[in-house]
mmCIF file of C-alpha atoms in Angstrom:
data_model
loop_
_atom_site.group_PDB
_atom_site.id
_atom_site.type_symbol
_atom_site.label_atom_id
_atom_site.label_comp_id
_atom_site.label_asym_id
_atom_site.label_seq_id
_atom_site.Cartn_x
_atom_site.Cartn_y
_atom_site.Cartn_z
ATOM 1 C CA UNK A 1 32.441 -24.634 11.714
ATOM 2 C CA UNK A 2 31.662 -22.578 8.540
ATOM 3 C CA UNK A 3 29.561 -19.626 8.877
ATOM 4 C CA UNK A 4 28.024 -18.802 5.119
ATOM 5 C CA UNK A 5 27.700 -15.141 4.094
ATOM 6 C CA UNK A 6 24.097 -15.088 4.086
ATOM 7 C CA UNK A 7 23.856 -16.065 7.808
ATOM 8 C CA UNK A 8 26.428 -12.858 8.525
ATOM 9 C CA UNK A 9 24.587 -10.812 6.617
ATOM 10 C CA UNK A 10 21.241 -11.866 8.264
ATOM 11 C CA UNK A 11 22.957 -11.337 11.776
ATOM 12 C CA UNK A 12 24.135 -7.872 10.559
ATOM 13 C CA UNK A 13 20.141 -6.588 9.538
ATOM 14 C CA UNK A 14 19.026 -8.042 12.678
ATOM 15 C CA UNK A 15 21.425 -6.464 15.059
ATOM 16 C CA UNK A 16 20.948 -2.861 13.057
ATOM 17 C CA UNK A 17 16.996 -3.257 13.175
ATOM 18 C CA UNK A 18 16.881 -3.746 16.766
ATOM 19 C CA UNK A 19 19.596 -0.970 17.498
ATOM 20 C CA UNK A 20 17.245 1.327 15.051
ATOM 21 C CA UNK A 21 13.819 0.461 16.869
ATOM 22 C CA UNK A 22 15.310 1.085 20.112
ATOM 23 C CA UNK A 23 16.750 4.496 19.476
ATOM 24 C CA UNK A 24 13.010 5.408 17.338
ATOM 25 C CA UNK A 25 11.283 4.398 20.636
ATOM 26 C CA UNK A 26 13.426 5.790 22.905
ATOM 27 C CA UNK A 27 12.981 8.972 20.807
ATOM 28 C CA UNK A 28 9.770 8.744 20.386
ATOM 29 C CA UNK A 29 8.315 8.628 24.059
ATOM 30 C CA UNK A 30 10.891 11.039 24.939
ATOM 31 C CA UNK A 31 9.498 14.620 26.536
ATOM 32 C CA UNK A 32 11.612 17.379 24.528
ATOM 33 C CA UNK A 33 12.810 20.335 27.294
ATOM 34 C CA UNK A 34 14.170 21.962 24.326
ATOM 35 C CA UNK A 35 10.128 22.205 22.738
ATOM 36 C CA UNK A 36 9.290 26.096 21.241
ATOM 37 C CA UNK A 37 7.131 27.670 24.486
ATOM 38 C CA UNK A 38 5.274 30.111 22.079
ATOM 39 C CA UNK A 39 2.342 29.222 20.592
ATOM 40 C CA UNK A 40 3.814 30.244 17.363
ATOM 41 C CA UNK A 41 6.233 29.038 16.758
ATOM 42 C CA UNK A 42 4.775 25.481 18.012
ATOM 43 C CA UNK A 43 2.400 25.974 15.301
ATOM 44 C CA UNK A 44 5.311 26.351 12.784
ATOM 45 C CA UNK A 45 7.103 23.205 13.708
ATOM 46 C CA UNK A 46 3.793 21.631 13.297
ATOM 47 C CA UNK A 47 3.298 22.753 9.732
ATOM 48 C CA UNK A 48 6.597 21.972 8.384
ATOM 49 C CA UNK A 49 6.025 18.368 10.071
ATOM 50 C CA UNK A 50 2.622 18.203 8.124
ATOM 51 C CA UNK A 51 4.545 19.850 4.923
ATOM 52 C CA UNK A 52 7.272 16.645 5.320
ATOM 53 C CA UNK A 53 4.448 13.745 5.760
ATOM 54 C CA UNK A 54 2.688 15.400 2.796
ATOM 55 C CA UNK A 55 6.143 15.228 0.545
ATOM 56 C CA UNK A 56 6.464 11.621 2.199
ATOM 57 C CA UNK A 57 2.920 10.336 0.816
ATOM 58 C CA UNK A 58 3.742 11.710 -3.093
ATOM 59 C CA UNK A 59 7.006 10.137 -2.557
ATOM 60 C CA UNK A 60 5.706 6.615 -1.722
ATOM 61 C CA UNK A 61 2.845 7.379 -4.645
ATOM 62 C CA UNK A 62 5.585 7.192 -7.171
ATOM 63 C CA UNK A 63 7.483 4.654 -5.527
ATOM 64 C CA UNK A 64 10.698 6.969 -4.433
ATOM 65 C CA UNK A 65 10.501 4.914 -1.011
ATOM 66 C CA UNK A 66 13.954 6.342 0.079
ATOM 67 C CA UNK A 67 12.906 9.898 -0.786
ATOM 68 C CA UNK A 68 9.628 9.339 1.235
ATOM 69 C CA UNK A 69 11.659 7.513 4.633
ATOM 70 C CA UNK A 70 13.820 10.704 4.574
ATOM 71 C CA UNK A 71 10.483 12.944 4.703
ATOM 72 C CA UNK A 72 8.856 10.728 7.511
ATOM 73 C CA UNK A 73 12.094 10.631 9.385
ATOM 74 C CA UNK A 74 12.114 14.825 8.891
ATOM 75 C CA UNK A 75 8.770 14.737 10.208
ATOM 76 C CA UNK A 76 9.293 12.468 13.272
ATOM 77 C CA UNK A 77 12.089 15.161 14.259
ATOM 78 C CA UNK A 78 9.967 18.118 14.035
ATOM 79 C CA UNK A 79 7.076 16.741 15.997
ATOM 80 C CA UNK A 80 9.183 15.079 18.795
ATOM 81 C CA UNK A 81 10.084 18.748 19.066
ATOM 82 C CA UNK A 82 7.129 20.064 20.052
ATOM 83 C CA UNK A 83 5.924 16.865 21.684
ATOM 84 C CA UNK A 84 3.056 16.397 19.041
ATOM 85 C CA UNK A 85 1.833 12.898 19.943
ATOM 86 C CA UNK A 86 -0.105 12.977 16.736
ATOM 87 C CA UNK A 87 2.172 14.240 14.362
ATOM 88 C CA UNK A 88 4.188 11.401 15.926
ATOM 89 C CA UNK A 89 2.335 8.531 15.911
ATOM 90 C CA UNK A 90 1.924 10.089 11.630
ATOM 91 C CA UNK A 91 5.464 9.957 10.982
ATOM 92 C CA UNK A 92 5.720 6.608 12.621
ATOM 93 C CA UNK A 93 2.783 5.378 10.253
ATOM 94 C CA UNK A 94 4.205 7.003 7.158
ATOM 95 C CA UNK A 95 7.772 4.790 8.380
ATOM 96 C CA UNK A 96 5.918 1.764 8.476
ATOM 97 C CA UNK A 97 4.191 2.533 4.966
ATOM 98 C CA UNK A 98 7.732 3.128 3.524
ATOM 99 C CA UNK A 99 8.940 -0.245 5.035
ATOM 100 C CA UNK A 100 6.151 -2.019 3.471
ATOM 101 C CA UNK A 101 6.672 -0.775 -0.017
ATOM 102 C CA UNK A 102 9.700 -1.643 0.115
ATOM 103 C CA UNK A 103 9.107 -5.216 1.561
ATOM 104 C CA UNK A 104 10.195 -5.332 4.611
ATOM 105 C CA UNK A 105 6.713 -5.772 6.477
ATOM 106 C CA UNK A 106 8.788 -6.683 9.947
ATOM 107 C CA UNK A 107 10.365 -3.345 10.428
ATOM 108 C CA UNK A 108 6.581 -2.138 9.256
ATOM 109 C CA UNK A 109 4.542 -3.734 11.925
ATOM 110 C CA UNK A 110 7.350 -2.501 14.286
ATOM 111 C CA UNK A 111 6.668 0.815 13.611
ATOM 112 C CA UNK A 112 3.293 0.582 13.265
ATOM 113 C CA UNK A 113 3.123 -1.065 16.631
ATOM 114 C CA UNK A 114 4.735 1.815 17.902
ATOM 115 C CA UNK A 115 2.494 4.654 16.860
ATOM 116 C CA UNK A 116 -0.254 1.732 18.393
ATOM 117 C CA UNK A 117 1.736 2.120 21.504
ATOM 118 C CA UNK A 118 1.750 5.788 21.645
ATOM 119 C CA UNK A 119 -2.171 6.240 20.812
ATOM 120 C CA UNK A 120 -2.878 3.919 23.711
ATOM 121 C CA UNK A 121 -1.152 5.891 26.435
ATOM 122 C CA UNK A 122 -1.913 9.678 24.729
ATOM 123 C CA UNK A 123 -5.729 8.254 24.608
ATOM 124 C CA UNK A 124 -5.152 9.281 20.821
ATOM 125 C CA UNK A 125 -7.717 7.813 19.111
ATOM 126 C CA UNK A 126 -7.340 8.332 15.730
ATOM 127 C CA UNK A 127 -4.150 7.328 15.797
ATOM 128 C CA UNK A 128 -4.645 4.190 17.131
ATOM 129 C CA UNK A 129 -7.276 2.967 14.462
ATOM 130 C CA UNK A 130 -4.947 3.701 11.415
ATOM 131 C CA UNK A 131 -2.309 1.847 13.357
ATOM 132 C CA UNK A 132 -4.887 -1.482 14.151
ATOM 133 C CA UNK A 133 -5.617 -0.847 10.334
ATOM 134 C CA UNK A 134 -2.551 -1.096 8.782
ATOM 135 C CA UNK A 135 -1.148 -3.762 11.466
ATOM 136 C CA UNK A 136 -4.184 -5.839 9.820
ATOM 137 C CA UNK A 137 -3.000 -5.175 6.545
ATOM 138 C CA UNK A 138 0.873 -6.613 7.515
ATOM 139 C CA UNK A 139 -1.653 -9.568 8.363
ATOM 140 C CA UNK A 140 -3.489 -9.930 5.435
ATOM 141 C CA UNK A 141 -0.423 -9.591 3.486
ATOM 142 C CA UNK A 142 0.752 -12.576 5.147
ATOM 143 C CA UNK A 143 -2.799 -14.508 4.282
ATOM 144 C CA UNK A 144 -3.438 -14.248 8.167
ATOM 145 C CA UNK A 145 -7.174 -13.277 7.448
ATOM 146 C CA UNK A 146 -8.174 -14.461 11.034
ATOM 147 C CA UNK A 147 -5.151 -12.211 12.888
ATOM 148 C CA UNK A 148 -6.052 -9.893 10.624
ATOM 149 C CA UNK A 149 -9.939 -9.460 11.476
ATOM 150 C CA UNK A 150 -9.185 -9.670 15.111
ATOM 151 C CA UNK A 151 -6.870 -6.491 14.960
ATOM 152 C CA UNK A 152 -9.618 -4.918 13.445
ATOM 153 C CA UNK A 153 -12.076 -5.853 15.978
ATOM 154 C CA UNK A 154 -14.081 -3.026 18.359
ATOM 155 C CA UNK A 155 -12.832 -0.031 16.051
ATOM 156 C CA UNK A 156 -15.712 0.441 15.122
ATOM 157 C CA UNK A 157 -16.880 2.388 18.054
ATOM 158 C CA UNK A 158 -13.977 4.710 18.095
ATOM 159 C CA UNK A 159 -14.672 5.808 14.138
ATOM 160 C CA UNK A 160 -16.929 8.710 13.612
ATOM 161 C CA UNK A 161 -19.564 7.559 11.293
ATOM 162 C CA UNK A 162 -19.255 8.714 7.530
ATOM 163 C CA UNK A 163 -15.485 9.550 8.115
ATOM 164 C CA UNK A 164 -12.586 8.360 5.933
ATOM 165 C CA UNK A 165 -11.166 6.324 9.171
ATOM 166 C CA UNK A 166 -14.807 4.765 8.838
ATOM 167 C CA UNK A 167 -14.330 4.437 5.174
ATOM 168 C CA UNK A 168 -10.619 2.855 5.788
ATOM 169 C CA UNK A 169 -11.899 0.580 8.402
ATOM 170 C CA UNK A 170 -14.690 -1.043 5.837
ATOM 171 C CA UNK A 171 -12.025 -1.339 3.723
ATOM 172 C CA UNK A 172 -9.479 -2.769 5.728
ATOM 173 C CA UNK A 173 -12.560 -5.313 7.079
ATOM 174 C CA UNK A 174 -13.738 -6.223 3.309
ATOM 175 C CA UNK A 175 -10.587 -7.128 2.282
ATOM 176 C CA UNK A 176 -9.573 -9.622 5.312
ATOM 177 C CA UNK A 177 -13.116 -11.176 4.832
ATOM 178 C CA UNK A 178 -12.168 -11.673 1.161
ATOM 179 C CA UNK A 179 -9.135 -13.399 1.973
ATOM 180 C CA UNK A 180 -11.633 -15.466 4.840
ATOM 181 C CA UNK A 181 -13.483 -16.582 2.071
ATOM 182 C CA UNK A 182 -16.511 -14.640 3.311
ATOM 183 C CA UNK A 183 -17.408 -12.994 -0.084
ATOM 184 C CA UNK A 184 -20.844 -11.808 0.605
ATOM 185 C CA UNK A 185 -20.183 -9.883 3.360
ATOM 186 C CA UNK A 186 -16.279 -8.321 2.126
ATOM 187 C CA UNK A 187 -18.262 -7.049 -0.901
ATOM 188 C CA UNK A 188 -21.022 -4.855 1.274
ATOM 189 C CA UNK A 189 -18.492 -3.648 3.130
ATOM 190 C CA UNK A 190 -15.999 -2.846 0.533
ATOM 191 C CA UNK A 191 -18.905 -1.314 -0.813
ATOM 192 C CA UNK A 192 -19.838 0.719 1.861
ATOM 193 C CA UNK A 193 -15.990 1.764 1.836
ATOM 194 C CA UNK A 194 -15.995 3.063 -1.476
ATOM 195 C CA UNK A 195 -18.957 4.931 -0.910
ATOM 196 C CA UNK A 196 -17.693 6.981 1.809
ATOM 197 C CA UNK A 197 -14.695 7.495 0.366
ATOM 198 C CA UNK A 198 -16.025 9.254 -2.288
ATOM 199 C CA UNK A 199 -18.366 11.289 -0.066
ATOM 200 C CA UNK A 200 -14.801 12.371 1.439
ATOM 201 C CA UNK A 201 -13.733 13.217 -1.866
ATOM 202 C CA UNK A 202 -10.783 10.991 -1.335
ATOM 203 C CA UNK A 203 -10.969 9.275 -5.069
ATOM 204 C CA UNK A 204 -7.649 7.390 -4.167
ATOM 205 C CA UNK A 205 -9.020 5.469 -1.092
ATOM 206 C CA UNK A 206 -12.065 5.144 -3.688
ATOM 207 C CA UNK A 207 -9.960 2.962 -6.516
ATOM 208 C CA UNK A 208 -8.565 0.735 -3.918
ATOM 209 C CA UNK A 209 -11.840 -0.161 -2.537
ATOM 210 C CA UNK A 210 -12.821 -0.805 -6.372
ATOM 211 C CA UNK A 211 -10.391 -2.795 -6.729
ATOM 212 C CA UNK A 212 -10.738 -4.856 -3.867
ATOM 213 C CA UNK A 213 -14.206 -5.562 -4.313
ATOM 214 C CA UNK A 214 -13.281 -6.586 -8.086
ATOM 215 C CA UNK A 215 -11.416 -9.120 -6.443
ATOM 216 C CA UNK A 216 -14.241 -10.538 -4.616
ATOM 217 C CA UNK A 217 -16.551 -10.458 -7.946
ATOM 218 C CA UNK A 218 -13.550 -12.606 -9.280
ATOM 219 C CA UNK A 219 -13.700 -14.856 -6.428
ATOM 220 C CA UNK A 220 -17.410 -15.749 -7.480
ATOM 221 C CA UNK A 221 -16.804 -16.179 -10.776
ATOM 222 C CA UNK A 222 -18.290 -12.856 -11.855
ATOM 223 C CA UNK A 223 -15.632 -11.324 -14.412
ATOM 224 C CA UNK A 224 -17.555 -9.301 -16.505
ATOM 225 C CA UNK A 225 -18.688 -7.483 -13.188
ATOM 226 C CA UNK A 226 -14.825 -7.826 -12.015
ATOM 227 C CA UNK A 227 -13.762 -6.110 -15.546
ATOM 228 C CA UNK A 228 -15.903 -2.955 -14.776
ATOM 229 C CA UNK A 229 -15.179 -2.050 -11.244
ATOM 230 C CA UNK A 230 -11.452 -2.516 -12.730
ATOM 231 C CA UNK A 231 -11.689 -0.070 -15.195
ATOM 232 C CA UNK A 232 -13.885 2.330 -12.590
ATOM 233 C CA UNK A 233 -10.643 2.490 -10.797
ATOM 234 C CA UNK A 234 -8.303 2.787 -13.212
ATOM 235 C CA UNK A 235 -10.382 5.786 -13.833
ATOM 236 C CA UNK A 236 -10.075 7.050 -10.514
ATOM 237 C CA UNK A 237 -6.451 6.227 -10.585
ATOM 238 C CA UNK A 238 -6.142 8.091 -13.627
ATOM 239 C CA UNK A 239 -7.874 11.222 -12.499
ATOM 240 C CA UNK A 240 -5.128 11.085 -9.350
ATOM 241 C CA UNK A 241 -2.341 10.536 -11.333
ATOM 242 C CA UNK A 242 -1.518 7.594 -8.866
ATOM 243 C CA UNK A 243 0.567 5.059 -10.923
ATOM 244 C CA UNK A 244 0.538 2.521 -8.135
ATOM 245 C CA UNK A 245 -2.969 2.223 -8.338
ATOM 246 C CA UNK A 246 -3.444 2.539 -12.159
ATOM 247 C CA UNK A 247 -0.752 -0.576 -12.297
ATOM 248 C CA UNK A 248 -2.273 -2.336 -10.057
ATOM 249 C CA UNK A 249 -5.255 -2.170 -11.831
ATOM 250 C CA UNK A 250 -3.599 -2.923 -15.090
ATOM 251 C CA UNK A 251 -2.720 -6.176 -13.986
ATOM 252 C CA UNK A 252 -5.723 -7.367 -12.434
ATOM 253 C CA UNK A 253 -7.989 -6.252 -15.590
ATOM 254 C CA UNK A 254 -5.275 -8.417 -17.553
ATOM 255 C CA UNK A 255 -5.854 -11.312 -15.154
ATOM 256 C CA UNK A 256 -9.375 -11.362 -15.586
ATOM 257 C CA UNK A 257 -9.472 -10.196 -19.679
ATOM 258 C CA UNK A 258 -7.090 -13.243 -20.138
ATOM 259 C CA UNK A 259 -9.694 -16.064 -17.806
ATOM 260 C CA UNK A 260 -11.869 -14.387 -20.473
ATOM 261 C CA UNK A 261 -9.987 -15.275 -23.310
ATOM 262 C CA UNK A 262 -9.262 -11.608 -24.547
ATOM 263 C CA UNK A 263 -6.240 -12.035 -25.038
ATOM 264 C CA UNK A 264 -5.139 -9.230 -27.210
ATOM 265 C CA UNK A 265 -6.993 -7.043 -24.376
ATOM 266 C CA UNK A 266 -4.746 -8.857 -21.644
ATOM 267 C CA UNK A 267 -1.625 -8.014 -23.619
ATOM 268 C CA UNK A 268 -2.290 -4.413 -24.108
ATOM 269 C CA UNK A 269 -3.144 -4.275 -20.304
ATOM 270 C CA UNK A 270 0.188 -5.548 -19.700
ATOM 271 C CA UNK A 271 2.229 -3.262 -22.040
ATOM 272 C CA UNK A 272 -0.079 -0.118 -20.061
ATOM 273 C CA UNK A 273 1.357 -1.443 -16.613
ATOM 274 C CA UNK A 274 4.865 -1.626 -18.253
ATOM 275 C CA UNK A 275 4.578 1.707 -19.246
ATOM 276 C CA UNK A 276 3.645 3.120 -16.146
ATOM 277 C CA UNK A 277 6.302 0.803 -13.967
ATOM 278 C CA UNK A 278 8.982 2.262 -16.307
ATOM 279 C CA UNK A 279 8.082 5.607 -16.058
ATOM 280 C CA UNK A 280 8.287 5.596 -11.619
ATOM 281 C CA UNK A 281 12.143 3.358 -11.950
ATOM 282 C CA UNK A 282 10.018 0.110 -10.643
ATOM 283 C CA UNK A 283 11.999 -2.554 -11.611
ATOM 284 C CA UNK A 284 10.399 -5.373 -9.677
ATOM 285 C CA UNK A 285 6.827 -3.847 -11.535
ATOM 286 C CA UNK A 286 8.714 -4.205 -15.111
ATOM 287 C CA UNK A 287 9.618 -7.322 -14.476
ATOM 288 C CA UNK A 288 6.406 -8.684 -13.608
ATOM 289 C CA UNK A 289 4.591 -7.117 -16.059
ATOM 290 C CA UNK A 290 7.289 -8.565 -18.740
ATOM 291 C CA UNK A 291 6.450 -11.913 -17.399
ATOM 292 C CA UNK A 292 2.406 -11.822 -17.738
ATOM 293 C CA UNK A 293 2.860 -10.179 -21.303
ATOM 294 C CA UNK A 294 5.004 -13.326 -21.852
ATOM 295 C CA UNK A 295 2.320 -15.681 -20.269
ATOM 296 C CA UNK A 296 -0.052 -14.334 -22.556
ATOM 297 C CA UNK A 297 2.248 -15.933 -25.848
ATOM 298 C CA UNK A 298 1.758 -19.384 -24.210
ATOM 299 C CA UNK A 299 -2.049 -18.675 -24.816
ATOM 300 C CA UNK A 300 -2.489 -17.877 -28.227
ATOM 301 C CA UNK A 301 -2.732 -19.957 -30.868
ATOM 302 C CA UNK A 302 -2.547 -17.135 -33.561
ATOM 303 C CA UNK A 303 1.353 -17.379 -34.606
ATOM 304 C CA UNK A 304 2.149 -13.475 -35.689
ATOM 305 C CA UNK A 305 0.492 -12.653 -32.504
ATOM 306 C CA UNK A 306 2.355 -14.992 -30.557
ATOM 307 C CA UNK A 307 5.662 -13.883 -32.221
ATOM 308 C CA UNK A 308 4.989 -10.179 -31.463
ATOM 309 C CA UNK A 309 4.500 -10.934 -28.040
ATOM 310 C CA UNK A 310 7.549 -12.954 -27.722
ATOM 311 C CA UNK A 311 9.581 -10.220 -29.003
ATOM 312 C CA UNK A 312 8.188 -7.363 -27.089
ATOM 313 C CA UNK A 313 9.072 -10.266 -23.749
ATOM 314 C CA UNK A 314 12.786 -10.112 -25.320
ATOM 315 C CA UNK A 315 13.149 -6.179 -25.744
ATOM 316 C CA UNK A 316 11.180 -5.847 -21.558
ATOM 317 C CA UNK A 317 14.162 -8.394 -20.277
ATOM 318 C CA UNK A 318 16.927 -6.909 -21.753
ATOM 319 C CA UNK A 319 15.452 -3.182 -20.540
ATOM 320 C CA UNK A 320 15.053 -4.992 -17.032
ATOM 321 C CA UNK A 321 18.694 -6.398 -17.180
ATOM 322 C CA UNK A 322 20.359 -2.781 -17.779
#
């Protein structure tokens, strides 16, 4: 019997996950003898823990996922150290947010199930919602609105109210009952989401809630309302210099300016998230961005503008190819 390369390889990422998890959990619920006794210096491992996450989340911001593991991993260390449950169950959310940008939501939930695990038994509260919340959004990446919804499910009562966890949880909430099909209700709390976010000064959290709830105007045929909350992010996005957000909006205003037959407005949209793709080395990005810019040809009937589209396409796929 033949065995094919691919089912090797497959066998080979399997058997390294699992050996992986294992040693992360094992280190993770581990008490550390060799932990700083004095106050101090406790406090110093602490910082430089909260110094690595920090360096992790601008990593991930500008897509340098391998940059940002190496920071989580950094912090993991430091707080296992000093047996920080928090700063642990962090790190092993930051992990799972570098697995996801990357695609690899399976070695994601498993770390986010982890840091789950470790807020149940240090009665860590906090930590548990953002690890319920992003579980749901493995979920609702998967279109599993329902799975998604019930991991969300009673953490309400553990968020304070007004709080960003609050404002995460709305958000986390709207945008499973989007994919449910349950547009009334995603948009008031999506909403509710941005609101708070902003109250929190957290202008980030603010765009994505934006955008989300653009989504849902979509959804009921409302792109002129859609078109505005896009740009209101994009704004937002703007003011954070946070190119995953500002390209994300990029391509959903081009979506929606090319339903509305702008399509001169779609194309620009699509060079803008080209740009900004290029600029942070995302290649995947570039290459999606080439192919909507291409799309857009097929819907003209103006030849120039068809032709200049149709050689900008060429020059984006042989830049993509190198």
């Amino acid at each position: 019997m033949q065995i094919s390369k691919s089912s090797i390889w497959a066998a080979v990422k399997r058997s390294v996950f699992l050996i992986s998890l294992i040693l992360l959990m094992a280190g993770a619920l581990i008490s550390c003898s060799t932990a700083p006794k004095l106050p101090q210096q406790r406090n110093s491992t602490k910082n430089q823990a909260n110094d690595k996450r920090a360096l992790g989340a601008q990593a991930l911001l500008t897509y340098r996922v391998h940059e940002a593991r190496g920071f989580y991993l950094d912090a993991l260390e430091l707080s296992q150290q000093v047996d920080h449950a928090p700063g642990v169950i962090k790190a092993l959310i930051g992990l799972g947010d570098a697995a996801m940008r990357a695609g690899d939501d399976v070695l994601a939930m498993a770390y986010y199930k982890q840091a789950e695990q470790i807020g149940r038994q240090q009665s860590a509260d906090e930590g548990l919602v953002t690890a319920m919340i992003r579980q749901s959004e493995v979920m609702i990446s998967r279109r599993d609105s329902q799975q998604a919804l019930s991991l969300l499910q009673g953490l309400d009562r553990k968020v304070e109210s007004g709080s960003m966890q609050e404002a995460l949880l709305l958000h986390a909430q709207g945008t499973a009952l989007r994919l449910d099909g349950n547009y009334t209700l995603a948009a008031s709390r999506l909403e509710e989401a941005e609101k708070i976010a902003r109250q929190n000064d957290d202008l980030i959290a603010a765009a994505a809630s934006l955008y989300q709830l653009a989504s849902v105007r979509v959804q009921q045929g409302k792109l002129s309302d859609a078109a505005e909350l896009l740009l209101q992010s994009l704004e937002l996005d703007h003011t954070m210099e946070n190119p995953a957000g500002i390209a994300a909006s990029l391509e959903a205003l081009a979506a929606v300016r090319a339903r509305q037959e702008r399509y001169d407005e779609a194309a620009d949209c699509w060079i803008r998230a080209y740009a900004v793709y290029q600029a942070v080395g995302n290649v995947a990005g570039m290459r999606r961005a080439a192919e909507g810019h291409g799309a857009i040809a097929a819907s003209t009937s103006h030849p120039d503008r068809r032709l200049e589209i149709e050689s900008k396409r060429n020059v984006w796929e042989q830049l993509v190819i190198q």
